[in-house]
Amino acid sequence: MTFFLQLAITGLALGMMYALIAIGFVIIFKCSQAFNIAQGHFVMLGGYLGYTFLAVLHLPVWLSIIAVIAVAVVAGGVIERLALRPLVGQPVLAVIMMTIALAGVLEGIAILLWGGEYKTYHDVLPAITLNLGAISIPPESLIGLIVSTIVVTLLMLMFRYTKIGLAMRATAEDEQVTRGAGIRATMVYALAWIIAAVVGVVGGVLLGGVSGVSIAMSEIGLKALAVVILGGLDSIGGAIFAGLMLGIMENLAAGYLDPLMPSGGGLAGVFPFIVMILVLMIKPHGLFGLKRIERV
Amino acid sequence: MRRVKSLWAILFMIALALVVAVSGCGGGDATTTTAPAPTDTTAGSAPTDTAAAAEPVTLYIGGTFALTGPYAEDCAAVLAGYQDYVKWVNDNKILAPWYSDKTIPKNVTFDVLWGDDALAPDKTLTIYDDLKSKGLLTERVSGSPEGMALKDKLMGDKIGATSQSSSPAYLNPPGNIFTNAPIYTDQMAAIAEWFLKGWTDTSRKPRVAYLTADSTLGRNLDIPEMQAYLEKLGYEFVGAQYVPMVPTAPPTTQLAWLKENKVDLALGLMINPGSQPTIKEAVRLGMGPDQAYKITFGFGYPAHLQVFAPAMGEQGNGVVVAGDFAAWESNAEGVAFANEMQAKYRPNDKVTHVMYLCGIVEAMTQVEALRLASTQVDPAKLTSADVLEKGFQQIKDLSTGGILVTNLTYGPGDPEGVDEVRLQQVQGGKIVELGSYPLRGIVPK
Amino acid sequence: MDNIEAAYLGVIRVLHGVSLEVGDGKIVALIGANGGGKTTTLKAISGLLSTEQGQIRSGEILLDDKRIDRLAPEAIAKMGISQVMEGRHVLEHLTVEENLRVGAYRRSDRAGVKADLEQVYTYFPRIREYRKRVSGYLSGGEQQMLVIGRALMADPRLMLLDEPSLGLAPIMVREIFDIIKRINEERGVAMLLVEQNVKAALGIADHGYVMENGKIVLDEPADRLRDNEDVKEFYMGISAGGSRKNYRELKHYRRRKRWLS
Amino acid sequence: MSLPSGTFAQDYAQDMRLMRTKAQWGSMGLLLVFLATIPLWASDSNLTTATIIGITIISVHGLNILTGNCGLVSMGHSGFMMVGGYAMAILSAKVGLPFWAAMPAAGLIAGIVGVLFGLPSLRIKGFYLIMATVSAYFIIHWLILQFRDLTGGTDGLSVPTATFFGLAIKGKATYYYLVLVLAVLATLVAKNILRTRAGRAFVAIRDNDLAAEVMGVNLWGYRLQAFFIGCVFAGVAGALSVQYYSYANVEQFPFFDSVWFLGMLIVGGMGSTSGVIYGVLAIKLLQLLATKIGPSLAEVVNPQAAVGLSLILPSLAIILFLIFAPRGIEHIWGRFRGYYQAWPF
């Protein structure tokens, strides 16, 4: 039972991380119908930025967070303006390829700036391990859980109650209508990218504290895409639910099924993809996706 | 309108391609005029016919380095070691401070040729061809998959290589990838033997499991002979857990599994990017030699302890690493040599990674092979086969000034250079030597 | 709007020198057959053409002597032109009230917005009941009311209405047109109305244009258009004296049309 | 419309013919002679590059049929190459099939696996399909690592040198010729597939699948057919690559390769057979350029400069093409050629 609970709780923390990354993706998709494959690269960028500010420049934590977010705001804005805006009206594949190419550029830049080496900056975040009986929750996971929850709540509130949130939701549904109503779509797109970048780097700073920073960090973005598919492309609630679900399932699968595998596991890495392809076979629009009727 | 296009287009593209390719290699010293046989390489700007022995000759050492990816920090340090060592040899014309008799001919200078394979076997093969055509007579291998990919080529082309990895696969069939660290299975055996000495509970057998990197490196020990050996020693073998080489999440699940299965000793091949988060998480879960749940972690990759120990501090206490390189604190002659070189060639950016020492050892091995071969063949006319047969395979009792635990001896069919395993442990953030253990030859040759 | 030529993708020419004028506070109807370029005309005015890879090749569009044909749709909206697009583009997952607030997005006078919101609910009492409901569940007529209300919330000077009667029951059509007329009279909003239901459109319009193949072929006050035999015959399905149309008449119309353009 | 002015088609057969003028035959001949002589003067590493480009061209032809022509975007193409590669390795190393039998079998196996993963394609498309193919890659990767007895797991699998009717395919030049022949063959096959009934159906499905279905195109059948054909190309390319390195390893087929393949289609021109060749050349040469200038940058920036650049340069090329020339080199070239066709007018 302890084993089970330990796995479940670790999965929960991991799932919240997935959800955080998935939300960045969903926001961009909702607002501009663009699929941002590079979301995982924002996470990687966040990790390296966290490393730079915390471990190299030794800034205090709060200042580092502000600095990281500032860089993300600029990066998100610049990427939207230079790379995505010229593609408005182009087919879906063009936008997808653009974000993939962006992923390549971001990764390349990270390699040029920071080298391909593994970096760590742990022991910067407060160490508050929570022990529930025999189960222990690592502080980074705990902080991750708290931060993700705060970020998600803030975003939800923003979408629900602010004018800009209304504009973003409206643009997500019908760009022509909203532009006709005087809402500047470009502003909404830029904002979506900025929010996604910020959410991504915040996730990266958290993750970097847990497992160190490396180029491979962006791989978590691919898993988050499985979360996105599962939750439905345009549902934030779906992303959270699917993130938590996948995080927990992945951990349980690794814990209980790995030893049964012919060559010892690695199931955690592939599990989200297996779940995703199964779900796609049964529900082609994910579990919570809006089904859009296609007009002939 | 989808009909065949004018083939001028293709011609044009090919021409463009050539321009790019040629301009890319242009400026380099590779000449592409002679037939591409491995034996033609009179490197550098050597004239067609070398009449006088005084004609200057440049010999290259080096090979492929995985400067991107999980091994990046290791390989970068190795490369630094290569570069400094070559400078030193060119300045002093002897093999090492302790070898005044092993002199380098005055007309020979060394240079390093390298390429970043980013830990991809296909890139390795491409770089290998490229460096070979530039005149590299030796090769270096950055990781097990790369070694596996190169193995057949190296044998076919008769090129000797040094390696940072010590895959059991290099031994069988006996190839020409010369290692300077004990084969991983022997490293594991040493840790297992050491742990057994401290096992006092007579009521039960100690339980052992693998906690190892999910990569070729990590899976090197997953062979039946290894398990049989552990059971022969008196262990109860529980199973294996794999951690991604660079985890993107803490390996809590794998650690919880060890706890659940009451494992006493976890053996694995892990490099620094994998072991740091793993041990950190273990401590957090109350697992370790000094923690509530008693378990010892033994890792078998010599490279990372010098980075691991200072980065982890007290958290890393009790971690055992079967390595081969002397610690920076050691007073060995070789370490002093390394420090001297660093002071001379990189006064401001000292390399603290232990793989710098590995770089020196590998570079020294390659230089020694070239030196030995050139005592028999004119250095300007050396072929890779000469370097392999008259060089690498003739290296006997080569001292590394104590960087390695024993001297290096190679021969045909004997690519394993050392014959002891050095065990080190992290204690209070420092590296403490636990002693040396003999090789057990677990992999059938 | 003067001598507009517009094209999609730089190739497909849709409008060939269209000129029309909407006077202050007037309702102007633009009628014509399918694919004639009516919707394109509206989108050219509101600037939405540019969002569909369309562009205005030549000519100019003026609002109070200011050229607006090069402006982005957002800027045009800000100048007081508000479009109700064909096919009831409600923002389905937003509530009714959120939909209306989107219409008022660019306005900063809170009191005015509140008053207008109230007025929209007075015009369309039906949607008041559903104000907290997700608008995707409204019926077709209610959705049409909602989008007209949303356009109204921008407090426009000119409303561009694209086929407000499309797919609605006759009784609903009458209701919608009554309200359009009312809005026009009470708030003095000018309207450019594109409509297939010619009878209903000309019923409330002051002036009418007939458009064929991207050209204006008739341009007359609404009451005279209503009595025009050709219009009656081809767009209202009533021919003079109830007789069946014959080939000669068709030819006559074509000839006349060509002569006009 | 790649013909000089004055050449007219007088019937359908003539119109569909690949070679129409003497100039075309001539330039084709010249090109083939040029390609055939590469091993005589090129250096070892350039020959390697040429061989890898040839293998990539074969693979990307498959992706072009699947994505460029049928509109089914696959981001798991290197996964299917991996299937072909491992099939080749297992069939020749463990089963002992000769090269000439193992190669088509590898293609066939990759095609069948492709069809299996293509099964959801009837119900999903666009981004969902992309993600399904991404899953396919990771699942294939994982399965290969799991069945260690068969595949060698992370260790990989050594492959014996191929023999072709007693003749050992050994040495770079021989292998280059093998790849050259197969690449030319693949180009012709790809071109011809588009001229068949199936090829026209693919394009119809890409342009509007619902309309195609209404017009009586068997959507599912043709989609699976596209998956099959595309993956056969991938399988053959994977088999060639494994045979070339005489070694099979999962890391030989990295995930990002699938992405570059799509990038090659973008740069070359989606849906065009010659575009495939331009795209592969452009991206591969940029990557080559990066590895050439990387070491000199290494002194200035950091030792990883080459890898960083080999990511940045092709990515930037893709970005620039997407923004300024979304229809690829093929289209640019086509416009340029327009002048030549109209000549002398």
GROMACS .gro file of N, CA, C and O in nm, chain A residues 88-90 159-160 163-164 166-167 169-170 173-187 290 292, chain C residues 43 48 51-53 72-74 77 81-82 85 89-94 98 101-108 150:
model
  224
   88VAL      N    1   0.002   3.372  -4.059
   88VAL     CA    2  -0.143   3.377  -4.042
   88VAL      C    3  -0.210   3.344  -4.175
   88VAL      O    4  -0.176   3.400  -4.278
   89GLY      N    5  -0.299   3.248  -4.172
   89GLY     CA    6  -0.370   3.211  -4.293
   89GLY      C    7  -0.305   3.097  -4.369
   89GLY      O    8  -0.359   3.047  -4.465
   90GLN      N    9  -0.184   3.055  -4.325
   90GLN     CA   10  -0.119   2.942  -4.391
   90GLN      C   11  -0.176   2.811  -4.337
   90GLN      O   12  -0.234   2.809  -4.229
  159PHE      N   13  -0.902   3.419  -1.748
  159PHE     CA   14  -0.989   3.391  -1.862
  159PHE      C   15  -1.134   3.422  -1.829
  159PHE      O   16  -1.210   3.469  -1.911
  160ARG      N   17  -1.172   3.393  -1.706
  160ARG     CA   18  -1.312   3.406  -1.669
  160ARG      C   19  -1.352   3.551  -1.646
  160ARG      O   20  -1.458   3.594  -1.689
  163LYS      N   21  -1.116   4.142  -1.905
  163LYS     CA   22  -1.153   4.178  -2.040
  163LYS      C   23  -1.060   4.111  -2.141
  163LYS      O   24  -1.103   4.062  -2.245
  164ILE      N   25  -0.930   4.109  -2.106
  164ILE     CA   26  -0.834   4.049  -2.197
  164ILE      C   27  -0.859   3.898  -2.207
  164ILE      O   28  -0.846   3.839  -2.313
  166LEU      N   29  -1.148   3.762  -2.182
  166LEU     CA   30  -1.265   3.750  -2.269
  166LEU      C   31  -1.223   3.759  -2.415
  166LEU      O   32  -1.266   3.681  -2.499
  167ALA      N   33  -1.133   3.857  -2.440
  167ALA     CA   34  -1.085   3.874  -2.578
  167ALA      C   35  -1.016   3.746  -2.625
  167ALA      O   36  -1.035   3.702  -2.739
  169ARG      N   37  -1.061   3.437  -2.518
  169ARG     CA   38  -1.157   3.328  -2.539
  169ARG      C   39  -1.236   3.351  -2.667
  169ARG      O   40  -1.265   3.258  -2.741
  170ALA      N   41  -1.271   3.479  -2.691
  170ALA     CA   42  -1.348   3.509  -2.812
  170ALA      C   43  -1.265   3.479  -2.935
  170ALA      O   44  -1.313   3.416  -3.031
  173GLU      N   45  -1.251   3.133  -3.045
  173GLU     CA   46  -1.366   3.076  -3.114
  173GLU      C   47  -1.382   3.124  -3.255
  173GLU      O   48  -1.411   3.047  -3.345
  174ASP      N   49  -1.369   3.252  -3.274
  174ASP     CA   50  -1.394   3.303  -3.407
  174ASP      C   51  -1.314   3.431  -3.428
  174ASP      O   52  -1.348   3.537  -3.377
  175GLU      N   53  -1.207   3.415  -3.505
  175GLU     CA   54  -1.116   3.527  -3.520
  175GLU      C   55  -1.182   3.642  -3.594
  175GLU      O   56  -1.168   3.758  -3.557
  176GLN      N   57  -1.260   3.610  -3.699
  176GLN     CA   58  -1.318   3.717  -3.778
  176GLN      C   59  -1.414   3.801  -3.696
  176GLN      O   60  -1.412   3.923  -3.703
  177VAL      N   61  -1.495   3.732  -3.618
  177VAL     CA   62  -1.592   3.805  -3.536
  177VAL      C   63  -1.520   3.899  -3.441
  177VAL      O   64  -1.554   4.017  -3.429
  178THR      N   65  -1.416   3.846  -3.376
  178THR     CA   66  -1.351   3.928  -3.275
  178THR      C   67  -1.276   4.044  -3.338
  178THR      O   68  -1.276   4.154  -3.285
  179ARG      N   69  -1.217   4.017  -3.454
  179ARG     CA   70  -1.148   4.129  -3.518
  179ARG      C   71  -1.251   4.232  -3.562
  179ARG      O   72  -1.229   4.352  -3.552
  180GLY      N   73  -1.364   4.183  -3.611
  180GLY     CA   74  -1.471   4.272  -3.650
  180GLY      C   75  -1.523   4.354  -3.532
  180GLY      O   76  -1.574   4.464  -3.549
  181ALA      N   77  -1.508   4.297  -3.412
  181ALA     CA   78  -1.554   4.369  -3.294
  181ALA      C   79  -1.445   4.462  -3.241
  181ALA      O   80  -1.460   4.521  -3.134
  182GLY      N   81  -1.337   4.473  -3.313
  182GLY     CA   82  -1.235   4.568  -3.273
  182GLY      C   83  -1.129   4.513  -3.182
  182GLY      O   84  -1.049   4.587  -3.128
  183ILE      N   85  -1.129   4.381  -3.161
  183ILE     CA   86  -1.025   4.321  -3.078
  183ILE      C   87  -0.904   4.292  -3.166
  183ILE      O   88  -0.919   4.229  -3.271
  184ARG      N   89  -0.788   4.337  -3.126
  184ARG     CA   90  -0.670   4.317  -3.210
  184ARG      C   91  -0.622   4.174  -3.193
  184ARG      O   92  -0.568   4.136  -3.090
  185ALA      N   93  -0.641   4.096  -3.299
  185ALA     CA   94  -0.606   3.954  -3.291
  185ALA      C   95  -0.458   3.937  -3.268
  185ALA      O   96  -0.415   3.848  -3.194
  186THR      N   97  -0.378   4.024  -3.329
  186THR     CA   98  -0.233   4.010  -3.313
  186THR      C   99  -0.194   4.024  -3.167
  186THR      O  100  -0.106   3.953  -3.118
  187MET      N  101  -0.261   4.115  -3.099
  187MET     CA  102  -0.233   4.133  -2.957
  187MET      C  103  -0.266   4.004  -2.881
  187MET      O  104  -0.189   3.961  -2.794
  290LEU      N  105  -1.345   1.963  -2.801
  290LEU     CA  106  -1.468   2.006  -2.865
  290LEU      C  107  -1.471   1.942  -3.000
  290LEU      O  108  -1.375   1.946  -3.075
  292ARG      N  109  -1.562   1.960  -3.358
  292ARG     CA  110  -1.606   2.057  -3.457
  292ARG      C  111  -1.659   1.982  -3.578
  292ARG      O  112  -1.593   1.897  -3.633
  784LYS      N  113  -1.714   4.241  -4.678
  784LYS     CA  114  -1.585   4.212  -4.615
  784LYS      C  115  -1.479   4.313  -4.658
  784LYS      O  116  -1.386   4.342  -4.584
  789LEU      N  117  -1.233   4.258  -4.333
  789LEU     CA  118  -1.213   4.115  -4.308
  789LEU      C  119  -1.163   4.041  -4.432
  789LEU      O  120  -1.119   3.927  -4.423
  792THR      N  121  -0.830   3.898  -4.402
  792THR     CA  122  -0.807   3.780  -4.319
  792THR      C  123  -0.832   3.652  -4.397
  792THR      O  124  -0.810   3.544  -4.347
  793GLU      N  125  -0.883   3.666  -4.519
  793GLU     CA  126  -0.911   3.547  -4.599
  793GLU      C  127  -0.827   3.545  -4.724
  793GLU      O  128  -0.869   3.495  -4.828
  794GLN      N  129  -0.708   3.599  -4.716
  794GLN     CA  130  -0.617   3.606  -4.830
  794GLN      C  131  -0.680   3.681  -4.947
  794GLN      O  132  -0.649   3.654  -5.062
  813ALA      N  133  -0.667   4.783  -4.098
  813ALA     CA  134  -0.695   4.650  -4.043
  813ALA      C  135  -0.838   4.647  -3.992
  813ALA      O  136  -0.894   4.751  -3.958
  814PRO      N  137  -0.899   4.530  -3.987
  814PRO     CA  138  -1.039   4.522  -3.943
  814PRO      C  139  -1.061   4.584  -3.805
  814PRO      O  140  -1.165   4.645  -3.781
  815GLU      N  141  -0.960   4.568  -3.718
  815GLU     CA  142  -0.976   4.623  -3.584
  815GLU      C  143  -0.994   4.775  -3.589
  815GLU      O  144  -1.079   4.832  -3.521
  818ALA      N  145  -1.329   4.868  -3.727
  818ALA     CA  146  -1.432   4.850  -3.625
  818ALA      C  147  -1.433   4.968  -3.530
  818ALA      O  148  -1.537   5.018  -3.490
  822ILE      N  149  -1.774   5.088  -3.771
  822ILE     CA  150  -1.839   4.996  -3.866
  822ILE      C  151  -1.841   4.858  -3.802
  822ILE      O  152  -1.740   4.810  -3.753
  823SER      N  153  -1.955   4.798  -3.802
  823SER     CA  154  -1.970   4.673  -3.730
  823SER      C  155  -2.043   4.575  -3.820
  823SER      O  156  -2.145   4.608  -3.877
  826MET      N  157  -2.186   3.887  -3.953
  826MET     CA  158  -2.148   3.800  -4.062
  826MET      C  159  -2.254   3.697  -4.094
  826MET      O  160  -2.337   3.661  -4.011
  830HIS      N  161  -2.228   3.388  -3.665
  830HIS     CA  162  -2.107   3.353  -3.592
  830HIS      C  163  -2.119   3.388  -3.444
  830HIS      O  164  -2.060   3.483  -3.399
  831VAL      N  165  -2.195   3.308  -3.372
  831VAL     CA  166  -2.194   3.331  -3.227
  831VAL      C  167  -2.070   3.263  -3.172
  831VAL      O  168  -2.016   3.169  -3.231
  832LEU      N  169  -2.020   3.315  -3.062
  832LEU     CA  170  -1.907   3.252  -2.997
  832LEU      C  171  -1.966   3.145  -2.906
  832LEU      O  172  -2.006   3.173  -2.793
  833GLU      N  173  -1.974   3.025  -2.958
  833GLU     CA  174  -2.061   2.922  -2.900
  833GLU      C  175  -2.033   2.890  -2.754
  833GLU      O  176  -2.123   2.859  -2.679
  834HIS      N  177  -1.905   2.894  -2.716
  834HIS     CA  178  -1.874   2.849  -2.581
  834HIS      C  179  -1.875   2.961  -2.479
  834HIS      O  180  -1.847   2.941  -2.363
  835LEU      N  181  -1.906   3.080  -2.526
  835LEU     CA  182  -1.921   3.192  -2.434
  835LEU      C  183  -2.070   3.207  -2.401
  835LEU      O  184  -2.156   3.168  -2.480
  839GLU      N  185  -2.145   3.729  -2.230
  839GLU     CA  186  -2.005   3.743  -2.271
  839GLU      C  187  -1.996   3.777  -2.420
  839GLU      O  188  -1.914   3.858  -2.462
  842ARG      N  189  -2.055   4.132  -2.451
  842ARG     CA  190  -1.942   4.211  -2.401
  842ARG      C  191  -1.827   4.214  -2.503
  842ARG      O  192  -1.754   4.311  -2.512
  843VAL      N  193  -1.813   4.105  -2.576
  843VAL     CA  194  -1.712   4.105  -2.682
  843VAL      C  195  -1.743   4.217  -2.781
  843VAL      O  196  -1.654   4.289  -2.825
  844GLY      N  197  -1.873   4.233  -2.811
  844GLY     CA  198  -1.912   4.341  -2.902
  844GLY      C  199  -1.871   4.477  -2.851
  844GLY      O  200  -1.832   4.565  -2.928
  845ALA      N  201  -1.876   4.493  -2.721
  845ALA     CA  202  -1.846   4.623  -2.661
  845ALA      C  203  -1.699   4.636  -2.623
  845ALA      O  204  -1.661   4.726  -2.550
  846TYR      N  205  -1.617   4.545  -2.675
  846TYR     CA  206  -1.480   4.535  -2.627
  846TYR      C  207  -1.402   4.666  -2.635
  846TYR      O  208  -1.332   4.705  -2.544
  847ARG      N  209  -1.416   4.736  -2.748
  847ARG     CA  210  -1.329   4.852  -2.767
  847ARG      C  211  -1.380   4.976  -2.692
  847ARG      O  212  -1.318   5.080  -2.693
  848ARG      N  213  -1.501   4.963  -2.634
  848ARG     CA  214  -1.556   5.081  -2.566
  848ARG      C  215  -1.505   5.090  -2.424
  848ARG      O  216  -1.486   4.989  -2.357
  849SER      N  217  -1.486   5.212  -2.379
  849SER     CA  218  -1.435   5.225  -2.243
  849SER      C  219  -1.537   5.292  -2.150
  849SER      O  220  -1.514   5.302  -2.031
  891ARG      N  221  -2.482   4.188  -3.059
  891ARG     CA  222  -2.339   4.204  -3.036
  891ARG      C  223  -2.283   4.316  -3.123
  891ARG      O  224  -2.203   4.398  -3.077
   0.00000   0.00000   0.00000
